[in-house]
């Protein structure tokens, strides 16, 4: 036992307990199940705020640490702790969950949709209890993933979250939900199996070096990272590269990174809007977070070796995702491809191995979570009203639902990183950090900004402007519940767009620690500026001789 209150364990336990409580409620108590799920996420939000306030950027790297023996024979401990990167991502998760519960208030009501997309009298009823219990379970697993400082504990929850996600996609999605759910599961399971081999290899390597005692290995992240940094744990170049690739393969699928991305468009298209946000704003962030936390710190030399390759794939993903978004006819599928492009920016920032790139990538994770949540949820409200997600079925929405159209425009402008909105700062930092080390990649990636403006503005023009299409004329504007969902997201996009300093102040110390582990420093300018004293000495005094 540690001598302080186990805040992080409590944060994991609250949504787990809430999921169990929601699941065992009587079947007729649908409204009670929703209210209880909302209450649990609000309690979790309060806990996340407390943890964030208690976290000191000037303190130890990992804070609020806990460590309890779990499987002693294999050196597995229930070890949790947060650094600046982990704490802001936990806060992101806690802020989004009450919003998603409210946005999904009616997503599990009514009969289950059949495979052909219809819902007749014979269709089985949906389980409201299961839907919200599964969402709470995902929240708990994501929180543990962001806080785990034991490699094995991280792996367990990294994989376990696939189970509730599979049922959320396959049980409550659209006509092709089963196909999307199976594809999601198989892709991510394959990545997890490859990662498991790398996890075993890492443990065997630590046992060979007696890190936890004679002949004993460890999964302790901090202990392994320190041993790698000091040279106490020497991993052969071939073994380090193999283990890096094992970890990176799993994270690249989860993120996703091109060309391991193909499950994401199907999943986001078929999932309910709330579950689609759960996937891209939280679950996928575990993949990019893990690249920073595990790939760079455990395998620094391999990370530097493969950085050019990963950046190349990221740049391809930026352009590929943006180009395919331009040509989509399905609103949700278009948003899915924009996320692939945005994840390319995040991963490019991570493997640029610069302080600006890392800070920008972490801030990008937060800002992308808010901007994509806003765009997807507002699009979901619009699709529910029209009964279609095909872009051609919309037109003139701003004439009949001006508030819906206005909020959709702000969310879209945030997605294209308009200055003054949150994603601009993070995208700028990523591009600056990348350009200072990989100029060609930085230049090509800027094309993604131009394409983003194209797919967002064309989407808005085709759906919101022009004559009112048939089926749109009676579309209702946003109601009070939907405004409560949208308002905090837009407010955060505005506030973080003009004042991202609080997040960067928390993140930057962790960024510096990560870069020191990889033994990388920011590149020096090719033409350094002269110091003021040198400049003064070089100036000829007025009327004097040089």
XYZ file of C-alpha atoms in Angstrom:
546
model
C 0.000 0.000 0.000
C 1.115 3.538 -0.776
C 0.659 6.267 1.795
C -1.831 8.374 -0.172
C -5.373 8.081 -1.434
C -5.558 5.814 -4.546
C -7.146 8.369 -6.832
C -6.400 6.512 -10.060
C -7.722 3.173 -8.835
C -10.897 4.928 -7.704
C -11.181 6.550 -11.131
C -11.019 3.094 -12.698
C -13.419 1.569 -10.168
C -16.196 4.175 -10.424
C -17.202 3.528 -14.068
C -16.728 -0.242 -13.604
C -19.066 -0.180 -10.608
C -21.435 2.079 -12.517
C -21.496 -0.327 -15.461
C -22.375 -3.197 -13.148
C -25.088 -1.159 -11.409
C -26.647 -0.103 -14.711
C -26.558 -3.671 -16.042
C -28.446 -5.186 -13.081
C -31.286 -2.653 -13.031
C -34.736 -4.047 -13.929
C -35.337 -4.093 -17.686
C -38.242 -1.649 -17.428
C -36.099 1.021 -15.757
C -34.651 2.485 -18.955
C -34.746 6.105 -17.845
C -33.185 5.202 -14.509
C -30.383 3.372 -16.343
C -29.659 6.466 -18.429
C -29.743 8.792 -15.429
C -27.454 6.514 -13.430
C -24.960 6.294 -16.314
C -24.957 10.088 -16.607
C -24.453 10.471 -12.854
C -21.500 8.057 -12.902
C -19.782 9.981 -15.709
C -20.289 13.259 -13.818
C -18.711 11.739 -10.702
C -15.819 10.556 -12.879
C -15.463 14.072 -14.276
C -15.197 15.493 -10.750
C -12.506 12.925 -9.923
C -10.608 13.787 -13.121
C -10.686 17.487 -12.235
C -9.358 16.699 -8.747
C -6.524 14.597 -10.194
C -5.681 17.348 -12.697
C -5.619 20.027 -9.987
C -3.471 17.832 -7.725
C -0.984 17.179 -10.536
C 2.067 19.449 -10.362
C 3.909 20.057 -13.667
C 7.033 20.931 -11.664
C 6.873 17.748 -9.570
C 7.936 14.169 -10.264
C 7.433 12.710 -13.725
C 4.786 10.229 -12.521
C 2.484 11.389 -9.758
C -0.333 9.837 -7.680
C 1.490 6.551 -8.172
C 0.168 3.264 -6.821
C 1.756 -0.150 -6.921
C 0.337 -3.390 -5.547
C 1.659 -6.878 -6.224
C -0.648 -8.775 -8.548
C 1.116 -11.794 -10.108
C 4.321 -11.993 -8.092
C 5.839 -14.933 -9.965
C 5.891 -12.885 -13.177
C 6.646 -9.512 -11.633
C 3.230 -8.080 -12.536
C 1.985 -5.195 -10.383
C -1.170 -3.117 -10.384
C 0.886 0.016 -11.015
C -0.717 3.304 -11.934
C 0.626 6.838 -12.255
C 0.119 9.859 -14.475
C 2.498 12.235 -16.178
C 1.414 15.439 -17.906
C 0.419 13.634 -21.096
C -1.611 10.993 -19.295
C -3.438 13.439 -17.050
C -4.706 15.634 -19.907
C -5.933 12.588 -21.847
C -7.741 11.263 -18.782
C -9.364 14.686 -18.415
C -10.348 14.582 -22.116
C -12.013 11.210 -21.545
C -13.860 12.391 -18.456
C -15.093 15.582 -20.157
C -16.385 13.748 -23.224
C -18.221 10.899 -21.478
C -21.161 12.859 -19.969
C -21.543 14.582 -23.336
C -21.657 11.221 -25.123
C -24.186 9.817 -22.665
C -26.489 12.801 -23.293
C -25.920 12.662 -27.051
C -26.738 8.924 -27.072
C -29.844 9.316 -24.880
C -32.179 7.715 -27.447
C -29.676 5.636 -29.440
C -30.665 2.395 -27.706
C -34.421 3.062 -27.672
C -36.808 1.234 -29.937
C -36.359 -1.992 -31.911
C -33.023 -3.287 -33.118
C -32.236 -2.523 -36.767
C -32.142 -5.610 -38.998
C -29.281 -6.398 -41.322
C -31.224 -4.873 -44.250
C -31.531 -1.577 -42.394
C -35.230 -1.930 -41.533
C -36.835 -2.272 -38.116
C -40.181 -4.051 -38.231
C -42.331 -5.521 -35.481
C -40.327 -8.747 -35.400
C -37.039 -6.948 -34.750
C -35.652 -7.628 -31.275
C -35.733 -4.699 -28.808
C -32.468 -3.035 -27.922
C -31.075 -3.193 -24.415
C -30.682 0.327 -23.049
C -28.991 -1.088 -19.950
C -26.366 -2.972 -21.971
C -25.634 0.038 -24.172
C -24.834 2.428 -21.334
C -23.115 -0.227 -19.211
C -20.787 -1.006 -22.117
C -19.971 2.682 -22.578
C -19.050 2.990 -18.902
C -16.870 -0.123 -19.149
C -14.970 1.391 -22.081
C -14.403 4.579 -20.099
C -12.896 2.614 -17.205
C -10.551 0.691 -19.505
C -9.402 3.819 -21.322
C -8.609 5.528 -18.006
C -6.521 2.542 -16.865
C -4.685 2.511 -20.212
C -3.693 6.167 -19.813
C -2.554 5.587 -16.217
C -0.887 2.147 -16.357
C 2.829 2.131 -15.561
C 3.081 -1.664 -15.764
C 3.456 -2.934 -19.332
C 1.398 -6.063 -18.670
C -1.468 -4.137 -17.028
C -1.526 -1.780 -19.995
C -1.646 -4.706 -22.398
C -4.554 -6.338 -20.559
C -6.752 -3.247 -20.739
C -5.517 -2.289 -24.207
C -6.972 -5.581 -25.406
C -9.943 -5.857 -23.025
C -11.564 -2.678 -24.316
C -12.125 -4.451 -27.643
C -14.852 -6.591 -26.056
C -17.316 -3.851 -25.047
C -16.496 -1.929 -28.233
C -17.345 -4.986 -30.329
C -20.792 -5.262 -28.733
C -21.427 -1.510 -28.971
C -20.679 -1.553 -32.705
C -22.260 -4.906 -33.534
C -25.294 -4.596 -31.268
C -26.370 -1.016 -31.816
C -25.052 0.070 -35.205
C -26.485 0.311 -38.714
C -27.327 -2.251 -41.353
C -23.716 -3.424 -41.821
C -22.940 -3.365 -38.101
C -21.922 -7.030 -37.872
C -19.391 -6.697 -40.685
C -17.949 -3.507 -39.167
C -17.757 -5.028 -35.667
C -15.997 -8.189 -36.847
C -13.553 -6.189 -38.972
C -12.801 -3.902 -36.009
C -12.227 -6.884 -33.735
C -10.076 -8.935 -36.110
C -7.782 -6.047 -37.025
C -7.207 -5.064 -33.417
C -6.861 -8.642 -32.180
C -4.179 -9.275 -34.778
C -2.281 -6.241 -33.545
C -2.707 -7.369 -29.954
C -1.357 -10.850 -30.657
C 1.772 -9.439 -32.295
C 2.208 -7.075 -29.372
C 1.856 -9.959 -26.905
C 4.874 -11.652 -28.464
C 6.833 -8.419 -28.035
C 5.664 -8.079 -24.408
C 6.885 -11.612 -23.668
C 10.178 -10.851 -25.389
C 10.597 -7.720 -23.274
C 9.987 -9.670 -20.061
C 12.484 -12.382 -21.043
C 15.082 -9.709 -21.819
C 14.621 -8.056 -18.409
C 14.868 -11.477 -16.734
C 18.135 -12.172 -18.553
C 19.513 -8.962 -17.027
C 18.144 -9.709 -13.519
C 16.276 -6.397 -13.322
C 13.937 -7.599 -10.566
C 16.379 -9.954 -8.863
C 18.377 -13.029 -9.876
C 16.658 -14.544 -12.911
C 13.580 -12.352 -12.466
C 12.058 -10.009 -15.016
C 9.789 -7.015 -14.624
C 7.039 -5.147 -16.448
C 7.683 -1.911 -14.552
C 7.804 0.820 -17.213
C 9.879 3.282 -15.188
C 12.370 0.598 -14.117
C 12.845 -0.687 -17.668
C 13.125 2.806 -19.166
C 15.724 3.785 -16.582
C 17.720 0.628 -17.220
C 17.644 1.263 -20.959
C 18.729 4.872 -20.451
C 21.658 4.026 -18.170
C 22.798 1.031 -20.207
C 21.985 -1.405 -17.406
C 19.578 -3.139 -19.791
C 21.300 -3.729 -23.092
C 18.992 -4.988 -25.833
C 20.639 -6.144 -29.044
C 19.742 -3.946 -32.043
C 17.899 -6.778 -33.783
C 15.835 -7.671 -30.724
C 15.037 -4.023 -30.012
C 13.829 -3.455 -33.556
C 11.684 -6.595 -33.437
C 10.072 -5.600 -30.149
C 9.543 -2.026 -31.341
C 7.771 -3.315 -34.444
C 5.620 -5.634 -32.307
C 4.433 -2.763 -30.126
C 4.187 -0.294 -33.005
C 2.123 -2.681 -35.149
C -0.578 -2.879 -32.474
C -0.555 0.873 -31.864
C -0.591 1.672 -35.600
C -3.767 -0.400 -36.003
C -5.415 1.147 -32.971
C -4.532 4.747 -33.942
C -4.950 4.035 -36.952
C -1.960 4.719 -39.216
C -2.097 4.169 -42.971
C -2.176 1.402 -44.301
C -3.665 -0.231 -41.174
C -6.671 2.106 -41.188
C -9.307 0.298 -43.248
C -11.395 -0.809 -40.271
C -12.062 2.783 -39.138
C -14.313 4.068 -41.975
C -16.572 1.005 -41.719
C -16.721 1.237 -37.929
C -17.509 4.955 -37.789
C -20.071 4.679 -40.584
C -22.029 1.861 -38.953
C -21.681 2.798 -35.280
C -24.065 5.215 -33.591
C -22.654 8.766 -33.454
C -21.843 8.479 -29.733
C -20.025 5.180 -30.202
C -18.187 6.562 -33.250
C -16.901 9.400 -31.050
C -15.964 6.857 -28.390
C -13.828 5.072 -30.996
C -12.048 7.998 -32.585
C -11.819 10.460 -29.674
C -10.851 8.030 -26.892
C -10.064 4.445 -27.887
C -7.896 5.435 -30.859
C -6.033 7.949 -28.676
C -4.758 5.031 -26.606
C -2.764 3.999 -29.680
C -1.088 7.363 -30.237
C -0.525 7.832 -26.497
C 1.149 4.412 -26.328
C 3.558 5.363 -29.108
C 4.835 8.164 -26.866
C 4.733 6.189 -23.646
C 6.048 2.774 -24.698
C 7.654 2.821 -28.156
C 9.867 5.847 -27.571
C 10.791 5.154 -23.961
C 11.363 1.400 -24.101
C 12.988 1.258 -27.543
C 14.656 4.643 -28.123
C 17.257 3.479 -30.660
C 14.710 1.563 -32.733
C 12.365 4.565 -32.568
C 15.053 6.773 -34.086
C 15.820 4.137 -36.736
C 12.205 3.745 -37.850
C 11.193 7.402 -37.445
C 11.654 8.284 -41.162
C 9.518 5.291 -42.187
C 6.751 6.110 -39.727
C 6.739 9.764 -40.774
C 6.479 8.703 -44.419
C 3.434 6.547 -43.613
C 1.943 9.397 -41.566
C 2.319 11.879 -44.443
C 0.724 9.394 -46.836
C -2.132 9.012 -44.337
C -2.587 12.808 -44.152
C -2.946 13.179 -47.925
C -4.768 9.882 -48.486
C -7.374 10.527 -45.796
C -7.999 14.072 -47.018
C -8.311 13.052 -50.674
C -10.777 10.276 -49.906
C -12.775 12.589 -47.666
C -13.236 14.958 -50.605
C -14.871 12.222 -52.687
C -17.254 10.753 -50.085
C -21.038 10.728 -50.484
C -21.695 9.545 -46.900
C -21.389 12.170 -44.139
C -20.104 9.827 -41.436
C -17.668 8.131 -43.800
C -16.327 11.538 -44.804
C -15.689 12.386 -41.141
C -13.976 9.016 -40.701
C -11.472 9.801 -43.445
C -10.810 13.235 -41.945
C -9.834 11.448 -38.729
C -7.360 9.269 -40.626
C -5.775 12.460 -41.949
C -5.677 14.016 -38.476
C -4.111 10.922 -36.930
C -1.406 11.244 -39.571
C -0.584 14.691 -38.173
C -0.484 13.341 -34.610
C 1.832 10.449 -35.459
C 4.049 12.677 -37.594
C 4.455 15.005 -34.613
C 5.357 12.110 -32.327
C 8.075 10.706 -34.574
C 9.509 14.081 -35.537
C 11.228 13.720 -32.132
C 11.154 17.427 -31.368
C 9.649 19.260 -28.415
C 7.279 21.223 -30.656
C 6.213 18.027 -32.405
C 5.520 16.163 -29.166
C 3.706 19.071 -27.530
C 1.695 19.622 -30.692
C 0.847 15.929 -31.033
C -0.417 15.708 -27.454
C -2.420 18.921 -27.799
C -3.707 17.585 -31.136
C -5.053 14.478 -29.384
C -7.099 16.691 -27.073
C -8.268 19.132 -29.743
C -9.111 16.404 -32.236
C -11.197 14.728 -29.559
C -13.308 17.854 -29.071
C -13.562 18.885 -32.734
C -14.427 15.419 -34.041
C -16.927 14.893 -31.221
C -18.660 18.157 -32.120
C -18.752 17.421 -35.866
C -19.873 13.801 -35.495
C -22.553 14.468 -32.899
C -24.071 17.407 -34.789
C -23.990 15.321 -37.975
C -25.699 12.532 -36.026
C -28.498 14.870 -34.933
C -28.948 15.927 -38.547
C -28.912 12.347 -39.873
C -31.489 11.231 -37.296
C -33.860 14.009 -38.384
C -33.505 13.280 -42.101
C -33.276 9.496 -41.817
C -30.315 9.450 -44.198
C -26.567 9.949 -44.053
C -26.173 10.560 -47.793
C -24.922 14.078 -48.531
C -27.133 14.406 -51.631
C -30.275 14.026 -49.491
C -29.548 17.308 -47.723
C -29.648 20.924 -48.834
C -30.884 24.205 -47.437
C -30.660 23.047 -43.826
C -29.576 26.492 -42.636
C -32.955 27.912 -43.713
C -34.992 25.533 -41.550
C -32.515 24.775 -38.721
C -30.133 27.766 -38.428
C -28.697 26.836 -35.020
C -27.886 23.327 -36.215
C -26.256 24.747 -39.337
C -24.286 27.354 -37.361
C -22.884 24.844 -34.865
C -22.047 22.465 -37.721
C -20.109 25.280 -39.428
C -18.060 26.047 -36.293
C -17.283 22.346 -35.796
C -16.299 22.048 -39.455
C -14.044 25.104 -39.300
C -12.347 23.597 -36.245
C -11.800 20.388 -38.229
C -9.989 22.328 -40.962
C -7.868 24.035 -38.245
C -9.073 27.591 -38.734
C -6.932 30.062 -36.739
C -8.697 30.999 -33.523
C -10.051 27.470 -32.997
C -8.249 24.830 -30.959
C -6.865 22.451 -33.644
C -4.948 25.280 -35.349
C -2.423 25.628 -32.518
C -1.706 21.915 -32.336
C -1.434 21.512 -36.108
C 0.918 24.502 -36.291
C 3.169 23.059 -33.576
C 3.269 19.673 -35.316
C 4.217 21.245 -38.647
C 6.898 23.457 -37.066
C 8.314 20.524 -35.107
C 8.362 18.298 -38.180
C 9.786 20.917 -40.553
C 12.759 21.575 -38.273
C 13.922 17.974 -38.733
C 12.112 16.592 -41.816
C 11.539 19.526 -44.151
C 10.127 17.541 -47.074
C 7.553 15.816 -44.842
C 6.530 19.138 -43.325
C 6.034 20.719 -46.743
C 3.991 17.814 -48.155
C 1.851 17.620 -45.027
C 0.710 21.214 -45.512
C -1.208 20.029 -48.578
C -3.512 18.281 -46.121
C -4.535 21.700 -44.761
C -5.666 22.830 -48.212
C -7.603 19.615 -48.783
C -9.214 19.943 -45.342
C -10.632 23.323 -46.322
C -11.982 21.738 -49.501
C -13.799 18.775 -47.932
C -15.248 20.766 -45.024
C -16.501 23.737 -47.038
C -17.898 21.578 -49.832
C -19.711 19.435 -47.231
C -21.216 22.540 -45.643
C -22.203 24.012 -48.987
C -23.914 20.828 -50.181
C -25.825 20.150 -46.975
C -26.593 23.572 -45.501
C -26.916 26.028 -48.392
C -28.988 26.173 -51.585
C -32.662 25.320 -52.002
C -34.373 23.247 -49.332
C -34.409 19.613 -50.443
C -37.483 17.408 -50.120
C -37.472 15.788 -46.686
C -35.514 18.659 -45.157
C -38.306 21.246 -45.026
C -39.684 19.977 -41.705
C -36.311 19.410 -40.018
C -36.329 20.566 -36.378
C -33.589 22.731 -34.962
C -31.467 21.626 -32.004
C -33.447 21.015 -28.815
C -32.316 21.809 -25.275
C -30.612 18.428 -24.695
C -28.706 18.713 -27.957
C -27.647 22.278 -27.194
C -26.316 21.087 -23.816
C -24.290 18.479 -25.732
C -22.890 20.887 -28.318
C -22.298 24.058 -26.278
C -19.408 22.824 -24.078
C -17.609 21.340 -27.077
C -17.772 24.574 -29.057
C -16.783 26.571 -25.964
C -13.704 24.387 -25.453
C -12.742 24.745 -29.117
C -12.887 28.524 -28.760
C -11.092 28.735 -25.405
C -8.287 26.354 -26.347
C -7.969 28.129 -29.676
C -6.923 31.372 -28.018
C -5.416 30.090 -24.762
C -3.856 26.590 -24.950
C -1.205 27.498 -22.353
C -2.724 25.547 -19.395
C -2.527 22.267 -21.311
C 0.919 22.960 -22.749
C 2.272 23.864 -19.298
C 1.179 20.448 -18.030
C 2.374 18.530 -21.078
C 5.792 20.097 -21.744
C 7.734 18.594 -18.792
C 6.634 15.094 -19.820
C 7.635 15.902 -23.401
C 11.117 16.896 -22.245
C 11.464 13.653 -20.261
C 10.452 11.584 -23.284
C 12.921 13.338 -25.574
C 15.730 12.898 -23.061
C 14.977 9.169 -22.997
C 15.324 9.030 -26.787
C 18.420 11.233 -26.490
C 17.046 13.762 -28.938
C 17.232 17.549 -28.800
C 15.628 20.145 -31.029
C 17.672 20.836 -34.179
C 19.672 24.048 -34.103
C 18.960 26.674 -36.786
C 21.162 26.337 -39.851
C 22.026 30.039 -39.583
C 22.186 30.978 -35.898
C 21.352 34.550 -34.984
C 24.241 36.609 -33.652
C 24.141 37.438 -29.988
C 23.381 41.092 -29.195
C 26.932 41.719 -27.930
C 28.431 40.283 -31.104
C 26.090 42.359 -33.219
C 26.999 45.520 -31.316
C 30.694 44.841 -31.734
C 30.233 44.399 -35.477
C 28.584 47.806 -35.892
C 30.873 50.704 -36.841
C 30.425 53.662 -34.473
C 29.013 56.804 -36.055
C 31.860 58.823 -37.487
C 34.471 56.259 -36.478
C 36.717 53.850 -38.376
C 35.750 50.222 -38.762
